[in-house]
PDB file of C-alpha atoms and ligand atoms in Angstrom:
ATOM      1  CA  MET T   1     -13.669   8.415  -8.607  1.00 90.00           C
ATOM      2  CA  GLN T   2     -13.786   7.786  -4.761  1.00 96.00           C
ATOM      3  CA  THR T   3     -12.106   9.675  -2.004  1.00 97.00           C
ATOM      4  CA  THR T   4     -11.026   7.856   1.307  1.00 98.00           C
ATOM      5  CA  LEU T   5      -9.804   8.977   4.525  1.00 98.00           C
ATOM      6  CA  VAL T   6      -6.331   7.317   5.703  1.00 98.00           C
ATOM      7  CA  LEU T   7      -4.401   8.037   8.826  1.00 98.00           C
ATOM      8  CA  LEU T   8      -0.844   7.252   9.414  1.00 98.00           C
ATOM      9  CA  LYS T   9      -0.643   6.542  13.245  1.00 98.00           C
ATOM     10  CA  PRO T  10       1.606   7.642  15.384  1.00 97.00           C
ATOM     11  CA  ASP T  11       3.999   4.827  15.377  1.00 96.00           C
ATOM     12  CA  THR T  12       4.455   5.649  11.480  1.00 98.00           C
ATOM     13  CA  VAL T  13       5.587   9.067  12.095  1.00 98.00           C
ATOM     14  CA  GLN T  14       7.773   8.068  15.096  1.00 97.00           C
ATOM     15  CA  ARG T  15       9.694   5.357  13.120  1.00 97.00           C
ATOM     16  CA  GLY T  16      10.099   7.619  10.007  1.00 98.00           C
ATOM     17  CA  LEU T  17       8.048   5.461   7.634  1.00 98.00           C
ATOM     18  CA  ILE T  18       5.619   8.361   6.396  1.00 98.00           C
ATOM     19  CA  GLY T  19       7.303   8.520   3.023  1.00 98.00           C
ATOM     20  CA  ALA T  20       7.673   4.902   2.723  1.00 98.00           C
ATOM     21  CA  ILE T  21       3.814   3.953   3.036  1.00 98.00           C
ATOM     22  CA  ILE T  22       2.523   7.461   1.115  1.00 98.00           C
ATOM     23  CA  SER T  23       4.725   5.817  -1.874  1.00 98.00           C
ATOM     24  CA  ARG T  24       2.897   2.764  -1.727  1.00 98.00           C
ATOM     25  CA  PHE T  25      -0.646   4.919  -2.601  1.00 98.00           C
ATOM     26  CA  GLU T  26       1.751   7.092  -5.445  1.00 96.00           C
ATOM     27  CA  ASN T  27       3.017   3.847  -7.154  1.00 96.00           C
ATOM     28  CA  LYS T  28      -0.674   2.452  -7.368  1.00 96.00           C
ATOM     29  CA  GLY T  29      -1.295   5.448  -9.087  1.00 95.00           C
ATOM     30  CA  LEU T  30      -3.895   6.936  -6.299  1.00 96.00           C
ATOM     31  CA  LYS T  31      -3.855  10.654  -5.642  1.00 96.00           C
ATOM     32  CA  ILE T  32      -3.206  12.519  -2.397  1.00 97.00           C
ATOM     33  CA  SER T  33      -5.900  14.841  -2.613  1.00 96.00           C
ATOM     34  CA  TRP T  34      -5.245  16.574   1.057  1.00 97.00           C
ATOM     35  CA  MET T  35      -2.796  15.895   3.344  1.00 98.00           C
ATOM     36  CA  LYS T  36      -1.715  17.215   6.836  1.00 98.00           C
ATOM     37  CA  LEU T  37       0.495  16.251   9.790  1.00 98.00           C
ATOM     38  CA  VAL T  38      -1.604  16.551  13.111  1.00 98.00           C
ATOM     39  CA  GLN T  39      -1.667  16.016  16.907  1.00 98.00           C
ATOM     40  CA  LEU T  40      -5.314  14.818  17.526  1.00 98.00           C
ATOM     41  CA  PRO T  41      -7.495  15.956  20.466  1.00 97.00           C
ATOM     42  CA  LYS T  42      -8.926  13.152  22.862  1.00 97.00           C
ATOM     43  CA  SER T  43     -12.171  14.334  21.755  1.00 97.00           C
ATOM     44  CA  ILE T  44     -11.807  13.521  18.073  1.00 97.00           C
ATOM     45  CA  VAL T  45     -10.194  10.055  18.589  1.00 98.00           C
ATOM     46  CA  GLU T  46     -13.140   9.133  21.086  1.00 97.00           C
ATOM     47  CA  GLU T  47     -15.427  10.154  18.298  1.00 97.00           C
ATOM     48  CA  HIS T  48     -13.628   8.353  15.567  1.00 97.00           C
ATOM     49  CA  TYR T  49     -13.746   5.198  18.025  1.00 97.00           C
ATOM     50  CA  ASP T  50     -16.589   5.416  19.466  1.00 96.00           C
ATOM     51  CA  PHE T  51     -17.485   1.814  18.378  1.00 95.00           C
ATOM     52  CA  LEU T  52     -14.596   0.251  20.413  1.00 96.00           C
ATOM     53  CA  ALA T  53     -15.656   2.392  23.673  1.00 96.00           C
ATOM     54  CA  ASP T  54     -16.647  -0.340  25.780  1.00 97.00           C
ATOM     55  CA  LYS T  55     -13.353  -2.662  24.937  1.00 97.00           C
ATOM     56  CA  PRO T  56     -10.663  -3.063  27.392  1.00 97.00           C
ATOM     57  CA  PHE T  57      -8.043  -1.696  24.999  1.00 95.00           C
ATOM     58  CA  PHE T  58      -9.955   1.391  24.358  1.00 96.00           C
ATOM     59  CA  PRO T  59      -7.872   3.410  26.713  1.00 97.00           C
ATOM     60  CA  GLY T  60      -4.643   2.433  25.213  1.00 96.00           C
ATOM     61  CA  ILE T  61      -6.179   3.574  21.824  1.00 96.00           C
ATOM     62  CA  LEU T  62      -6.778   6.815  23.227  1.00 97.00           C
ATOM     63  CA  ALA T  63      -3.453   7.148  24.790  1.00 97.00           C
ATOM     64  CA  TYR T  64      -1.657   5.933  21.517  1.00 96.00           C
ATOM     65  CA  MET T  65      -3.474   8.332  19.171  1.00 97.00           C
ATOM     66  CA  THR T  66      -3.300  11.254  20.963  1.00 97.00           C
ATOM     67  CA  GLY T  67       0.524  10.722  22.190  1.00 96.00           C
ATOM     68  CA  SER T  68       2.070  12.180  19.183  1.00 96.00           C
ATOM     69  CA  PRO T  69       0.956  13.844  15.741  1.00 98.00           C
ATOM     70  CA  VAL T  70      -0.610  11.674  13.028  1.00 98.00           C
ATOM     71  CA  VAL T  71      -0.753  12.153   9.127  1.00 98.00           C
ATOM     72  CA  ALA T  72      -4.282  12.693   7.872  1.00 98.00           C
ATOM     73  CA  MET T  73      -4.621  11.952   4.256  1.00 98.00           C
ATOM     74  CA  ALA T  74      -7.237  12.098   1.766  1.00 98.00           C
ATOM     75  CA  ILE T  75      -6.521   9.641  -1.234  1.00 97.00           C
ATOM     76  CA  THR T  76      -8.717   9.844  -4.384  1.00 96.00           C
ATOM     77  CA  GLY T  77      -8.932   7.106  -7.172  1.00 94.00           C
ATOM     78  CA  LYS T  78     -10.961   4.806  -9.003  1.00 93.00           C
ATOM     79  CA  ASP T  79     -12.370   2.579  -6.171  1.00 96.00           C
ATOM     80  CA  SER T  80     -10.217   3.914  -3.893  1.00 97.00           C
ATOM     81  CA  ILE T  81     -11.833   2.823  -0.502  1.00 98.00           C
ATOM     82  CA  LYS T  82     -11.406  -0.910  -1.803  1.00 98.00           C
ATOM     83  CA  THR T  83      -7.787  -0.425  -3.164  1.00 98.00           C
ATOM     84  CA  VAL T  84      -6.729   1.692  -0.151  1.00 98.00           C
ATOM     85  CA  ARG T  85      -7.981  -1.144   2.197  1.00 98.00           C
ATOM     86  CA  MET T  86      -6.498  -4.043  -0.066  1.00 98.00           C
ATOM     87  CA  LEU T  87      -2.851  -2.168   0.162  1.00 98.00           C
ATOM     88  CA  THR T  88      -3.385  -1.568   3.835  1.00 98.00           C
ATOM     89  CA  GLY T  89      -4.090  -5.305   4.928  1.00 98.00           C
ATOM     90  CA  ALA T  90      -5.979  -6.947   7.656  1.00 97.00           C
ATOM     91  CA  THR T  91      -6.392  -4.801  11.136  1.00 96.00           C
ATOM     92  CA  ASN T  92      -4.243  -7.588  12.784  1.00 97.00           C
ATOM     93  CA  PRO T  93      -0.580  -7.691  11.048  1.00 96.00           C
ATOM     94  CA  THR T  94      -0.011 -11.190  11.822  1.00 96.00           C
ATOM     95  CA  GLU T  95      -3.245 -11.873   9.655  1.00 97.00           C
ATOM     96  CA  ALA T  96      -2.241  -9.180   6.982  1.00 97.00           C
ATOM     97  CA  LEU T  97      -1.113 -10.592   3.294  1.00 97.00           C
ATOM     98  CA  PRO T  98       2.527 -10.391   2.659  1.00 97.00           C
ATOM     99  CA  GLY T  99       3.323  -7.242   0.498  1.00 97.00           C
ATOM    100  CA  SER T 100       0.484  -5.389   2.685  1.00 98.00           C
ATOM    101  CA  ILE T 101       1.397  -2.334   4.495  1.00 98.00           C
ATOM    102  CA  ARG T 102       0.314  -3.985   7.843  1.00 98.00           C
ATOM    103  CA  TRP T 103       2.181  -7.143   6.938  1.00 98.00           C
ATOM    104  CA  ASP T 104       5.505  -5.272   5.800  1.00 98.00           C
ATOM    105  CA  PHE T 105       5.648  -2.772   8.701  1.00 97.00           C
ATOM    106  CA  ALA T 106       3.645  -3.504  11.477  1.00 96.00           C
ATOM    107  CA  LEU T 107       4.111  -5.958  14.655  1.00 89.00           C
ATOM    108  CA  SER T 108       0.872  -5.514  16.673  1.00 94.00           C
ATOM    109  CA  ILE T 109      -2.928  -4.805  16.395  1.00 95.00           C
ATOM    110  CA  ASP T 110      -2.823  -2.010  18.696  1.00 90.00           C
ATOM    111  CA  ALA T 111       0.139  -0.126  16.878  1.00 93.00           C
ATOM    112  CA  ASN T 112      -1.037  -0.999  13.341  1.00 96.00           C
ATOM    113  CA  ILE T 113       0.556   1.911  11.474  1.00 96.00           C
ATOM    114  CA  ILE T 114      -2.409   2.815   9.498  1.00 98.00           C
ATOM    115  CA  HIS T 115      -6.320   3.348   9.507  1.00 98.00           C
ATOM    116  CA  ALA T 116      -8.108   3.667   6.426  1.00 98.00           C
ATOM    117  CA  SER T 117     -12.313   3.813   5.926  1.00 98.00           C
ATOM    118  CA  ASP T 118     -13.974   0.835   5.235  1.00 97.00           C
ATOM    119  CA  SER T 119     -16.961   1.835   3.013  1.00 97.00           C
ATOM    120  CA  GLU T 120     -18.085   5.072   1.109  1.00 97.00           C
ATOM    121  CA  GLU T 121     -20.721   5.887   4.040  1.00 97.00           C
ATOM    122  CA  THR T 122     -17.664   5.850   6.729  1.00 98.00           C
ATOM    123  CA  ALA T 123     -15.182   7.704   4.202  1.00 98.00           C
ATOM    124  CA  ALA T 124     -17.714  10.483   3.990  1.00 97.00           C
ATOM    125  CA  LYS T 125     -17.982  10.546   7.590  1.00 98.00           C
ATOM    126  CA  GLU T 126     -14.452  10.385   8.540  1.00 98.00           C
ATOM    127  CA  LEU T 127     -13.106  12.942   5.961  1.00 98.00           C
ATOM    128  CA  LYS T 128     -15.310  15.686   7.530  1.00 97.00           C
ATOM    129  CA  ARG T 129     -14.079  14.404  10.981  1.00 97.00           C
ATOM    130  CA  PHE T 130     -10.513  15.353   9.965  1.00 98.00           C
ATOM    131  CA  PHE T 131     -10.815  17.712   7.321  1.00 97.00           C
ATOM    132  CA  SER T 132     -12.458  21.552   7.675  1.00 95.00           C
ATOM    133  CA  GLU T 133     -14.555  22.924   4.647  1.00 91.00           C
ATOM    134  CA  TRP T 134     -11.788  25.367   4.016  1.00 91.00           C
ATOM    135  CA  GLU T 135      -9.097  22.088   3.482  1.00 93.00           C
ATOM    136  CA  ILE T 136     -11.245  20.640   0.994  1.00 89.00           C
ATOM    137  CA  TYR T 137     -10.286  21.379  -2.579  1.00 87.00           C
ATOM    138  CA  SER T 138      -9.793  19.536  -6.135  1.00 90.00           C
ATOM    139  CA  TYR T 139      -6.801  19.710  -8.569  1.00 93.00           C
ATOM    140  CA  GLU T 140      -5.838  17.798 -11.536  1.00 92.00           C
ATOM    141  CA  LYS T 141      -2.974  15.703 -11.600  1.00 90.00           C
ATOM    142  CA  ILE T 142      -1.277  15.117 -15.321  1.00 86.00           C
ATOM    143  CA  SER T 143      -1.523  11.321 -14.296  1.00 85.00           C
ATOM    144  CA  ASP T 144      -5.316  11.366 -13.526  1.00 84.00           C
ATOM    145  CA  LYS T 145      -6.057  10.705 -17.299  1.00 81.00           C
ATOM    146  CA  VAL T 146      -3.552   7.755 -17.553  1.00 81.00           C
ATOM    147  CA  VAL T 147      -4.557   5.908 -14.607  1.00 75.00           C
ATOM    148  CA  ALA T 148      -8.569   6.568 -14.083  1.00 70.00           C
TER     149      ALA T 148
HETATM  150  P1  CMP I 201      -7.835   0.796  12.767  1.00 50.64           P
HETATM  151  O1  CMP I 201      -8.068   0.151  11.579  1.00 50.64           O
HETATM  152  O2  CMP I 201      -7.680   1.876  12.853  1.00 50.64           O
HETATM  153  O3  CMP I 201      -9.461   0.159  13.418  1.00 50.64           O
HETATM  154  C1  CMP I 201      -9.933  -0.005  14.826  1.00 50.64           C
HETATM  155  C2  CMP I 201      -8.552   0.009  15.584  1.00 50.64           C
HETATM  156  O4  CMP I 201      -8.833  -0.664  16.824  1.00 50.64           O
HETATM  157  C3  CMP I 201      -7.436  -0.932  14.822  1.00 50.64           C
HETATM  158  O5  CMP I 201      -7.218  -0.411  13.700  1.00 50.64           O
HETATM  159  C4  CMP I 201      -6.352  -1.526  15.642  1.00 50.64           C
HETATM  160  O6  CMP I 201      -5.465  -0.515  16.204  1.00 50.64           O
HETATM  161  C5  CMP I 201      -7.387  -1.283  17.325  1.00 50.64           C
HETATM  162  N1  CMP I 201      -7.777  -2.622  17.526  1.00 50.64           N
HETATM  163  C6  CMP I 201      -8.600  -3.482  17.326  1.00 50.64           C
HETATM  164  N2  CMP I 201      -8.348  -4.462  17.863  1.00 50.64           N
HETATM  165  C7  CMP I 201      -7.624  -4.356  18.872  1.00 50.64           C
HETATM  166  C8  CMP I 201      -7.358  -5.531  19.953  1.00 50.64           C
HETATM  167  N3  CMP I 201      -7.783  -6.530  20.060  1.00 50.64           N
HETATM  168  N4  CMP I 201      -6.013  -4.814  20.836  1.00 50.64           N
HETATM  169  C9  CMP I 201      -5.687  -3.594  20.744  1.00 50.64           C
HETATM  170  N5  CMP I 201      -6.182  -2.682  19.460  1.00 50.64           N
HETATM  171  C10 CMP I 201      -7.193  -3.346  18.751  1.00 50.64           C
END
């Protein structure tokens, strides 16, 4: 079992797409382990995207990600990191496969609806970044045994 971090970005919240996107993960059989709606401080966004700090579009990312709330989620399941990335699709929506979340809902690379961790190492770091120790717990879902 793996747990990965997903952020539903401000455009998802503003466009009323939270439910539509969460249902993609639930329909696949993945478990929402933890979830919250949160307005991100600039410091967290700077840390999260520090590898993009020298890019010309970095100020735009900062403004976008801090401008209105995001939904932060931990998603658990068998190979959830890869599965969530496949459901999410390529970073640039024009390169994402039809049927993926970004193809179906996003129109631009800068407002691309969703972020998902890309490896086990990144997921561990990102889950820690967005969830405090007191927010972390585990629970059984009746379907766990069916889909695991
Ligand atoms: P995400 O998967 O959250 O990881 C890095 C983010 O940087 C990416 O989604 C995009 O939102 C953003 N990004 C990557 N490339 C560009 C670009 N060329 N122009 C604007 N934003 C970008």
